[in-house]
JSON list of C-alpha atoms in Angstrom, two decimals:
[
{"chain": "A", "resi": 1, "resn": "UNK", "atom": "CA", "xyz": [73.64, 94.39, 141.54]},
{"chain": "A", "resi": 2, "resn": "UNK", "atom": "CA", "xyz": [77.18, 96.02, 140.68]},
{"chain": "A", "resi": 3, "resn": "UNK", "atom": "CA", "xyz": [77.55, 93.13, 137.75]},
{"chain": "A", "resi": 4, "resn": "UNK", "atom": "CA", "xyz": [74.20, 94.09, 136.44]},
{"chain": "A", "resi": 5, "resn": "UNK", "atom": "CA", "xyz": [75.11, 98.00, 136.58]},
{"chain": "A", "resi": 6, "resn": "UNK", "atom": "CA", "xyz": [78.00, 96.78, 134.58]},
{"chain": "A", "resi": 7, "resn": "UNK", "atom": "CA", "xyz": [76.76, 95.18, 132.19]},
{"chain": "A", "resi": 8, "resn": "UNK", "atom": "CA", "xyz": [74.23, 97.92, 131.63]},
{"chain": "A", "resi": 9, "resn": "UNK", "atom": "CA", "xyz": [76.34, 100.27, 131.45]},
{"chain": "A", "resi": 10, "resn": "UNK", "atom": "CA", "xyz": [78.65, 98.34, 129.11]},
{"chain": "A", "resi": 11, "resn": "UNK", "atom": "CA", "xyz": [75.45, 97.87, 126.46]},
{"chain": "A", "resi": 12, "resn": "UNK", "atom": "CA", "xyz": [74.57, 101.32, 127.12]},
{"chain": "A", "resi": 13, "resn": "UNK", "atom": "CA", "xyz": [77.98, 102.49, 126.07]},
{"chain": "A", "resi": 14, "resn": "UNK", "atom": "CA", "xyz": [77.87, 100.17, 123.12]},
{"chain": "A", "resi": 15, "resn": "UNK", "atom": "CA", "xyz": [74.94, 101.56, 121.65]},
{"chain": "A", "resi": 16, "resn": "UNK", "atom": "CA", "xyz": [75.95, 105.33, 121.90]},
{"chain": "A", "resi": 17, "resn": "UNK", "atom": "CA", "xyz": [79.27, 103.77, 120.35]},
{"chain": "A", "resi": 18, "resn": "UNK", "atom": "CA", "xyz": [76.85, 102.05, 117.00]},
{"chain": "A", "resi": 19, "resn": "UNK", "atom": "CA", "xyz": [74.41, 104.78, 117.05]},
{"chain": "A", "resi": 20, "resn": "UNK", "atom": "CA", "xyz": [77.33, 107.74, 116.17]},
{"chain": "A", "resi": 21, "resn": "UNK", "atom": "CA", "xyz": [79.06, 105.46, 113.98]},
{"chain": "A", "resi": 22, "resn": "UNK", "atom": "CA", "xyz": [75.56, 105.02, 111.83]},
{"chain": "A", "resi": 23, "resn": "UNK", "atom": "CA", "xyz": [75.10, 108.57, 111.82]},
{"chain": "A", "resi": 24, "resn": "UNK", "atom": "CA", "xyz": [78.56, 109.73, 110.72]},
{"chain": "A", "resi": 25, "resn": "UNK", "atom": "CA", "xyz": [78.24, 111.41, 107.17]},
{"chain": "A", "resi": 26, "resn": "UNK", "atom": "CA", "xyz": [82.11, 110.74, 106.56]},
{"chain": "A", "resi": 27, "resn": "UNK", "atom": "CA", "xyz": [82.49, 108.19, 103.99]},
{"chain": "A", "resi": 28, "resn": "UNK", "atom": "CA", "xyz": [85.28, 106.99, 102.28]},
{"chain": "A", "resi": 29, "resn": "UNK", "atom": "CA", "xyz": [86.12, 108.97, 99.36]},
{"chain": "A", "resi": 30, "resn": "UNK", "atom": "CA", "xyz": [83.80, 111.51, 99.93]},
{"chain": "A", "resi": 31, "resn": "UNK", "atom": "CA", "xyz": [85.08, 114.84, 102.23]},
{"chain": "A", "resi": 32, "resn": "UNK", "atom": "CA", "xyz": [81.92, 116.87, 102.14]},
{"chain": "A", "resi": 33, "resn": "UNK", "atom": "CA", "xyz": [78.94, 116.74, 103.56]},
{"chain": "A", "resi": 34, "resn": "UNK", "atom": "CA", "xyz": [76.21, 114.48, 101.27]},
{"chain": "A", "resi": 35, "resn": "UNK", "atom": "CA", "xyz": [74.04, 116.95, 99.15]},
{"chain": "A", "resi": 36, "resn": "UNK", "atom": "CA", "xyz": [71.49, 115.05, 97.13]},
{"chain": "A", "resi": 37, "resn": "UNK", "atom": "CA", "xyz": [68.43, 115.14, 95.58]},
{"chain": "A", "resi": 38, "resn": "UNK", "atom": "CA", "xyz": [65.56, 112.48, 95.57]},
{"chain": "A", "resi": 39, "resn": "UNK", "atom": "CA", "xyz": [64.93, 110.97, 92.16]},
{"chain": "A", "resi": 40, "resn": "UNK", "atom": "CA", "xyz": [63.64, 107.28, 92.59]},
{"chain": "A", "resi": 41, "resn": "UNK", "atom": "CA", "xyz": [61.53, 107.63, 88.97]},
{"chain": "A", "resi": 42, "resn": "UNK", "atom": "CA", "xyz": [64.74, 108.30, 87.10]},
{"chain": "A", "resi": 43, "resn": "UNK", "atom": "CA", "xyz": [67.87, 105.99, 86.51]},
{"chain": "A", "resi": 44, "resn": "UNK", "atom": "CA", "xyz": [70.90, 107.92, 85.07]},
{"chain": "A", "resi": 45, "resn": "UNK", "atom": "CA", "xyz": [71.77, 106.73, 82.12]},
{"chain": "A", "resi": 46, "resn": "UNK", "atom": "CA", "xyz": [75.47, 108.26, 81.59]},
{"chain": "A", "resi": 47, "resn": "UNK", "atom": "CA", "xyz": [78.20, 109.18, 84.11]},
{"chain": "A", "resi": 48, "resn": "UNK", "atom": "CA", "xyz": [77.46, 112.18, 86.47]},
{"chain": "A", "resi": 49, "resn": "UNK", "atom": "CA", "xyz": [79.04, 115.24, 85.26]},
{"chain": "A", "resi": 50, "resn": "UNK", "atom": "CA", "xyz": [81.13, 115.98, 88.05]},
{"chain": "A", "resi": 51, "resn": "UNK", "atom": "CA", "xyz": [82.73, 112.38, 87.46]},
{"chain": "A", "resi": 52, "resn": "UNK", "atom": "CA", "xyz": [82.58, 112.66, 84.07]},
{"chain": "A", "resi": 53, "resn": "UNK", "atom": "CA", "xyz": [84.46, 116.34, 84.43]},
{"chain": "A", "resi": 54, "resn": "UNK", "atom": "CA", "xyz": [87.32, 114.33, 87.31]},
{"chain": "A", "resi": 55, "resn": "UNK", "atom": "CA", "xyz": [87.74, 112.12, 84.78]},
{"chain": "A", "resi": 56, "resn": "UNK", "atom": "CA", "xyz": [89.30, 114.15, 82.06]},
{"chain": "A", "resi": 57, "resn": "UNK", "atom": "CA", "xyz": [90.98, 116.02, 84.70]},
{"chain": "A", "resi": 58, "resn": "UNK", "atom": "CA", "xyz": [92.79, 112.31, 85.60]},
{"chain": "A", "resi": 59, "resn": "UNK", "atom": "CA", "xyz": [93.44, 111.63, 82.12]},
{"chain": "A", "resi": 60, "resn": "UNK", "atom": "CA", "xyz": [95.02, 115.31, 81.77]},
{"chain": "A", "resi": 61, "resn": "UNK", "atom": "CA", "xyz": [97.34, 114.82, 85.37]},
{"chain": "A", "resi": 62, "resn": "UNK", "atom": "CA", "xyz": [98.44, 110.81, 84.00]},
{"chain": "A", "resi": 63, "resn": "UNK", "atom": "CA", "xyz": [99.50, 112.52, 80.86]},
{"chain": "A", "resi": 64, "resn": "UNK", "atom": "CA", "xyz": [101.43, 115.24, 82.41]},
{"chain": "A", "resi": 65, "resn": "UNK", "atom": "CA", "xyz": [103.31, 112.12, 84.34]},
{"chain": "A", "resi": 66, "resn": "UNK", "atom": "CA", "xyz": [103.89, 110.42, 80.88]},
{"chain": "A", "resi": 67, "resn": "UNK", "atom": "CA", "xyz": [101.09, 108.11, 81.48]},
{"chain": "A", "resi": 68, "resn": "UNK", "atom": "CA", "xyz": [97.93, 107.44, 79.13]},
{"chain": "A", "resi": 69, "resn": "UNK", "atom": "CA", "xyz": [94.94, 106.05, 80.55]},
{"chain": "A", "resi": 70, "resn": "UNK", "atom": "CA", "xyz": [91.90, 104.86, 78.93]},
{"chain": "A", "resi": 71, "resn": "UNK", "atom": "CA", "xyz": [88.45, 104.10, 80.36]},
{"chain": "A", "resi": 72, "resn": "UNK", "atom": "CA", "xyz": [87.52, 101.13, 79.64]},
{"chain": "A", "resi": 73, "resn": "UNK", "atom": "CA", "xyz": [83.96, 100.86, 81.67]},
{"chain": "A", "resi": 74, "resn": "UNK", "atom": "CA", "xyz": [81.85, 103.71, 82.58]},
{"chain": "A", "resi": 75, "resn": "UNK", "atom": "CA", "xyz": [78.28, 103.36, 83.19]},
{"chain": "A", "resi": 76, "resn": "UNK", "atom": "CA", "xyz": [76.77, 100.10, 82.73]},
{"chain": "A", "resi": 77, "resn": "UNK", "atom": "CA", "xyz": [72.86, 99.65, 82.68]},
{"chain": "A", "resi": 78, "resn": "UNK", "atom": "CA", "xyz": [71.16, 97.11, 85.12]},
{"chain": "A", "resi": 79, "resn": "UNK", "atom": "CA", "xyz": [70.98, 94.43, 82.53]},
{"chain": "A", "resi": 80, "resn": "UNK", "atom": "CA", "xyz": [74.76, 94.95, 81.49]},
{"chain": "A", "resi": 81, "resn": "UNK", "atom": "CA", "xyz": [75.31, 94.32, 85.68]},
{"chain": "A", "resi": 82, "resn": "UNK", "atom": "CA", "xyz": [74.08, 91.30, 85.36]},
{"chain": "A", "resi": 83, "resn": "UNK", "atom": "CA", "xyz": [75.68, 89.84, 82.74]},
{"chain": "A", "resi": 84, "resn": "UNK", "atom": "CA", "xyz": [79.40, 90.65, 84.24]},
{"chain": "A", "resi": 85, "resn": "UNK", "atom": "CA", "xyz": [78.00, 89.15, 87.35]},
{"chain": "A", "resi": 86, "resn": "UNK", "atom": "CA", "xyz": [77.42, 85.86, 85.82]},
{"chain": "A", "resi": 87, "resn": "UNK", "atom": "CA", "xyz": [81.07, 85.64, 84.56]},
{"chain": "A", "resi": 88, "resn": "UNK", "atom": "CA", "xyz": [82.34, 82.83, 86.38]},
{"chain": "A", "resi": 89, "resn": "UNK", "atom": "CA", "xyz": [78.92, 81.86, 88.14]},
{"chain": "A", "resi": 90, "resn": "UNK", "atom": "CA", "xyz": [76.09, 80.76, 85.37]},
{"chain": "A", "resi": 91, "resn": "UNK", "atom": "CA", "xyz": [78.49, 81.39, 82.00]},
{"chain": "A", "resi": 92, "resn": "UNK", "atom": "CA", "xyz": [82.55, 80.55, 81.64]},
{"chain": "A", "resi": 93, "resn": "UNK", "atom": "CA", "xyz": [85.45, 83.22, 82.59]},
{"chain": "A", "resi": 94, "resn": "UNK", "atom": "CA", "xyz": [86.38, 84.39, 86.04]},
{"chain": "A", "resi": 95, "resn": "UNK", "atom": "CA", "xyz": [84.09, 86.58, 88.51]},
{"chain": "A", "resi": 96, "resn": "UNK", "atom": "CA", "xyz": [84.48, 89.94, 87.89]},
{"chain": "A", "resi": 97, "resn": "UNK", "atom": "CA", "xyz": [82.35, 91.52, 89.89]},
{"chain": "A", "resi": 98, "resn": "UNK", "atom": "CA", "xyz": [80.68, 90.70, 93.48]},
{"chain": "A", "resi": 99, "resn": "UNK", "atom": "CA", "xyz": [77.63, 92.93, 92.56]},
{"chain": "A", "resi": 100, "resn": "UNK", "atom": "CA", "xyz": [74.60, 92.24, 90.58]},
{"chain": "A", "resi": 101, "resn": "UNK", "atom": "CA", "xyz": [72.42, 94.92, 88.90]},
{"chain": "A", "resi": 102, "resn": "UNK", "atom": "CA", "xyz": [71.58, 97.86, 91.33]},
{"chain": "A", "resi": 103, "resn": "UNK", "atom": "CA", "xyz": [74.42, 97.22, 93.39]},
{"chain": "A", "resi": 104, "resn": "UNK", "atom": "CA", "xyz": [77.02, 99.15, 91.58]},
{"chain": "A", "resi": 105, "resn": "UNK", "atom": "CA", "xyz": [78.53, 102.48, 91.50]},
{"chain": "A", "resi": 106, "resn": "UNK", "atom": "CA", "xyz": [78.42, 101.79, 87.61]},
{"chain": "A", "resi": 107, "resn": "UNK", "atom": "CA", "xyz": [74.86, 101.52, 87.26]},
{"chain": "A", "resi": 108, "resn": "UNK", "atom": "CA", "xyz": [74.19, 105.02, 88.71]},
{"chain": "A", "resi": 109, "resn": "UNK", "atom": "CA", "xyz": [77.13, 106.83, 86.87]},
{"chain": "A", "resi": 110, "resn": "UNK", "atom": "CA", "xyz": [79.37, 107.14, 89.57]},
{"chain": "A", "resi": 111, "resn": "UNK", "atom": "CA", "xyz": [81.67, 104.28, 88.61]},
{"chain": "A", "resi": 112, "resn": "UNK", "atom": "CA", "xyz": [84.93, 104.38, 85.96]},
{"chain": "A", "resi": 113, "resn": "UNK", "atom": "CA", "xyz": [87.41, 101.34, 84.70]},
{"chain": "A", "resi": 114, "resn": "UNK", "atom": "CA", "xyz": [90.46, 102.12, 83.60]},
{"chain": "A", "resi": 115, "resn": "UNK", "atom": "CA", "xyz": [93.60, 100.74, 81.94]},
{"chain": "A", "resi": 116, "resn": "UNK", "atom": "CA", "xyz": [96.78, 101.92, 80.91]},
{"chain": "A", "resi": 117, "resn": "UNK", "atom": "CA", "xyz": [97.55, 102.47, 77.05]},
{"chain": "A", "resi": 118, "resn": "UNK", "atom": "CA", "xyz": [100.85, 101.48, 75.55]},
{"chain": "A", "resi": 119, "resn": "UNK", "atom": "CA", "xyz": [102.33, 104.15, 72.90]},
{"chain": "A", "resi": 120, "resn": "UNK", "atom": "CA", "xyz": [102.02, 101.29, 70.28]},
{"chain": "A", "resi": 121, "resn": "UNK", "atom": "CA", "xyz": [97.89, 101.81, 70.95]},
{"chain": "A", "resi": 122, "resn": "UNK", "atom": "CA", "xyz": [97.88, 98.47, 73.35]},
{"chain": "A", "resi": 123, "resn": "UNK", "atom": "CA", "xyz": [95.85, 98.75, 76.09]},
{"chain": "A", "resi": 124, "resn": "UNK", "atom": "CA", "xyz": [97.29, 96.43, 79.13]},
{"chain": "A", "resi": 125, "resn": "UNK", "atom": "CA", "xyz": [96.12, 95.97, 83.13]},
{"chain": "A", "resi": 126, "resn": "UNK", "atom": "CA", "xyz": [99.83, 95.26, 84.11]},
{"chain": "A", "resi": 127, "resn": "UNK", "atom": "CA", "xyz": [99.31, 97.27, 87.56]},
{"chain": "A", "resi": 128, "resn": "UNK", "atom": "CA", "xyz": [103.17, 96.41, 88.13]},
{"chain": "A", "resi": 129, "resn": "UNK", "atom": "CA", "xyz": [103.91, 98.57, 84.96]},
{"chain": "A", "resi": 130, "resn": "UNK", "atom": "CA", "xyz": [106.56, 101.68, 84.59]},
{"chain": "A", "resi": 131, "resn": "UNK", "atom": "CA", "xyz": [105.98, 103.03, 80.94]},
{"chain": "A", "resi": 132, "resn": "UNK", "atom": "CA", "xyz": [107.62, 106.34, 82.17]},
{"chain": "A", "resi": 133, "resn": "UNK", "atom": "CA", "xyz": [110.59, 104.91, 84.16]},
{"chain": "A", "resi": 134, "resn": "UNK", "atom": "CA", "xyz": [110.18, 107.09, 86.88]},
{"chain": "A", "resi": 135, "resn": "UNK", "atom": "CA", "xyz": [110.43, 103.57, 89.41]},
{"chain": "A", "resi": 136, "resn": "UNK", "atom": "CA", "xyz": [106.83, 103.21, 90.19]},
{"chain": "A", "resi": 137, "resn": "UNK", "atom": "CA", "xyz": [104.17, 101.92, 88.81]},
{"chain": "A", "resi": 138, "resn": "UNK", "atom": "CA", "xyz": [101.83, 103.77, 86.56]},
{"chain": "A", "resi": 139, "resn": "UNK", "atom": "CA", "xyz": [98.92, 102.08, 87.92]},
{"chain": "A", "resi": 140, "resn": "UNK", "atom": "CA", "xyz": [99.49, 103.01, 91.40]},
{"chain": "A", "resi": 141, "resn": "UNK", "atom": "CA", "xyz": [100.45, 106.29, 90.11]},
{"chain": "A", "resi": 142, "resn": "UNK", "atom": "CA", "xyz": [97.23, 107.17, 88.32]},
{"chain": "A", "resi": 143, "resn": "UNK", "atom": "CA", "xyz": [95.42, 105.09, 91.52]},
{"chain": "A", "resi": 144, "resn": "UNK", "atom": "CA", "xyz": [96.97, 108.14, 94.08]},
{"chain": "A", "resi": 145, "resn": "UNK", "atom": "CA", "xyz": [96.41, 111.37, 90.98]},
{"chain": "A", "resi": 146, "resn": "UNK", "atom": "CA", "xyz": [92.34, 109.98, 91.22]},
{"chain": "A", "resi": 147, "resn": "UNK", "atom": "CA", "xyz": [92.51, 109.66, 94.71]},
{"chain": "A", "resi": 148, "resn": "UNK", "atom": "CA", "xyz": [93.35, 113.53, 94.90]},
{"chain": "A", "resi": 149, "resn": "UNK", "atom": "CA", "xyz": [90.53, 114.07, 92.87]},
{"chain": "A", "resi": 150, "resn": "UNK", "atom": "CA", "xyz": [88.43, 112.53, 95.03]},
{"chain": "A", "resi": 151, "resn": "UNK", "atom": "CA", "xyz": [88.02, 109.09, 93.53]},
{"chain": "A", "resi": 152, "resn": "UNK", "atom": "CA", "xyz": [87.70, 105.57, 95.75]},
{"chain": "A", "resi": 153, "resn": "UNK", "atom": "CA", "xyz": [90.05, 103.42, 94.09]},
{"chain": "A", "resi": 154, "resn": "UNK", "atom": "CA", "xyz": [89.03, 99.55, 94.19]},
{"chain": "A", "resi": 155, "resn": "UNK", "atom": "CA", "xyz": [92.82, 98.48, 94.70]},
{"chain": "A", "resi": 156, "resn": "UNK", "atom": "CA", "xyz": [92.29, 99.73, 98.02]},
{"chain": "A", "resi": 157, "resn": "UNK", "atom": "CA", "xyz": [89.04, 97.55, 99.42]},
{"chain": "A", "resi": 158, "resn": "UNK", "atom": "CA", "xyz": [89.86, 94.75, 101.77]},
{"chain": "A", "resi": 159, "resn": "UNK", "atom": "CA", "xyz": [87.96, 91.97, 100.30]},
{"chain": "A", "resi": 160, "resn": "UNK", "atom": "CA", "xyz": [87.58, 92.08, 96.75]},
{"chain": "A", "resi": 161, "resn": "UNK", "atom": "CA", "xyz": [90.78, 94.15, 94.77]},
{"chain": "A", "resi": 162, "resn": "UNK", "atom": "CA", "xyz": [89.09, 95.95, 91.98]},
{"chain": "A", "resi": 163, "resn": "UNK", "atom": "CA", "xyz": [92.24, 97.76, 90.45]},
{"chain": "A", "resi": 164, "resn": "UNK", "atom": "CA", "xyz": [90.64, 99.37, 87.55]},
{"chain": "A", "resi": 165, "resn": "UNK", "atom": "CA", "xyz": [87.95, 100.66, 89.28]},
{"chain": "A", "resi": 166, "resn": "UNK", "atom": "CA", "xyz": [87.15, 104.18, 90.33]},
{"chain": "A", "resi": 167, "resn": "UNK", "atom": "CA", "xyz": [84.20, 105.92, 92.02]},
{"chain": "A", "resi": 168, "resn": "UNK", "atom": "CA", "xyz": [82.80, 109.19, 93.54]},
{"chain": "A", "resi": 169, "resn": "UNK", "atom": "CA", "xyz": [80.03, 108.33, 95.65]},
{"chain": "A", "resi": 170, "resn": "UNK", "atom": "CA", "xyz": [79.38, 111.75, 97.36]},
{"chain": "A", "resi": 171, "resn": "UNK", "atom": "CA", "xyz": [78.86, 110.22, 100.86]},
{"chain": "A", "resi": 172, "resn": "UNK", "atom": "CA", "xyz": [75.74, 107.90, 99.21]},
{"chain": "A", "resi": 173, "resn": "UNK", "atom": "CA", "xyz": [75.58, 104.32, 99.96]},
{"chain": "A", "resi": 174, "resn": "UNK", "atom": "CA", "xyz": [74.32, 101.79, 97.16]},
{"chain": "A", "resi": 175, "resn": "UNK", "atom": "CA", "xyz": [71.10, 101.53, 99.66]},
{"chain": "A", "resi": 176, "resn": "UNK", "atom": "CA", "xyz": [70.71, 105.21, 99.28]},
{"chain": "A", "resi": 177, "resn": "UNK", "atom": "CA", "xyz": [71.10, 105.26, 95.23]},
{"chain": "A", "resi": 178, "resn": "UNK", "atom": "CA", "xyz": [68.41, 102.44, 95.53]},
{"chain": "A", "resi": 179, "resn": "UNK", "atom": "CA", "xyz": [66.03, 104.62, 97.41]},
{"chain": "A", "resi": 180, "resn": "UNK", "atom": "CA", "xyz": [66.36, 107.40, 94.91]},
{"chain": "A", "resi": 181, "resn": "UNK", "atom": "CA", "xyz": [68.58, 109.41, 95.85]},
{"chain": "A", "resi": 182, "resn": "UNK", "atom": "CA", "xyz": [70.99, 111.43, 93.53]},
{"chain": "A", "resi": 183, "resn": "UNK", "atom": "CA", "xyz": [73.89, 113.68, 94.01]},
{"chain": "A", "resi": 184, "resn": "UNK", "atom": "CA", "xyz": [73.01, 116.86, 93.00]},
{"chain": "A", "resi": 185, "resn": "UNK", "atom": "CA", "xyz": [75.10, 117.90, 89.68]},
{"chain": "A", "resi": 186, "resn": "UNK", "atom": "CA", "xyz": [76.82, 120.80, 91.01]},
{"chain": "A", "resi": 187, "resn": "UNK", "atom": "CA", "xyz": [79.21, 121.01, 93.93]}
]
């Protein structure tokens, strides 16, 4: 009886354990509580203004720091998804992407690329780079300046290393942009 107590007591504890961690509203990069709107007739079809807005703000901060950034990638339609997707899979290059059309940040205009410019006008994705020979590199530089701002960097995720990519997702999952929901456009 006691090792059937325990072990009911274990799954019990288990399930309080996966139940709070469903519910928590804390996700990475987003600190505030997730205020959206439901819009499942409507795909976006430029970045969000509040990224849009962060964005110049990072390109203003990386300047101060002697860095220039450009964004290379921004939003990027369904179809567009699709096509990176089958880089390396159905046509020739190297994957670039783990997510198909639907499935990322980019497609609801929450997502950014970047790369660093040269002064020369060369744009590069050398994230071992120190244009202003302060001893670090730019790209880590501008990676903790967007992080500040609120932005997930990619060079941070555990399985696939996206280093030019940047995203607010306002505590929304891809499931929930899927379902409709929007972040509102003021915070």
């Amino acid at each position: 009886m006691k090792k059937v107590l325990r072990l009911l007591l274990l799954f019990l504890f288990a399930f309080v354990a996966y139940e709070s961690f469903l519910s928590m509203k804390d996700y990475p990069g987003s600190s505030e509580q997730v205020d959206y709107e439901l819009n499942a007739e409507t795909l976006p079809t430029e970045l969000h203004p509040i990224v849009a807005e962060n964005v110049e703000v990072l390109k203003q901060k990386t300047a101060a720091k002697g860095i220039t950034i450009v964004i290379t990638d921004e939003y990027r339609s369904f179809e567009e998804q699709d096509k990176l997707y089958d880089k390396g899979r159905r046509t020739p290059g190297r994957v670039v992407t783990h997510s198909e059309g639907g499935e990322s940040y980019h497609n609801f205009g929450l997502a950014v690329d970047f790369a660093l410019q040269l002064e020369n006008g060369d744009v590069i994705w050398d994230i071992e780079y120190d244009g202003n020979g302060n001893g670090q590199s730019d790209w880590f530089e501008v990676a903790e300046i967007a992080k500040d701002l609120g932005f997930e960097w990619g060079g941070d995720w555990h399985r696939f290393k996206d280093y030019p990519h940047l995203q607010m997702d306002f505590g929304l999952t891809i499931n929930d942009l899927q379902e409709g929901k929007r972040p509102k456009h003021s915070s």
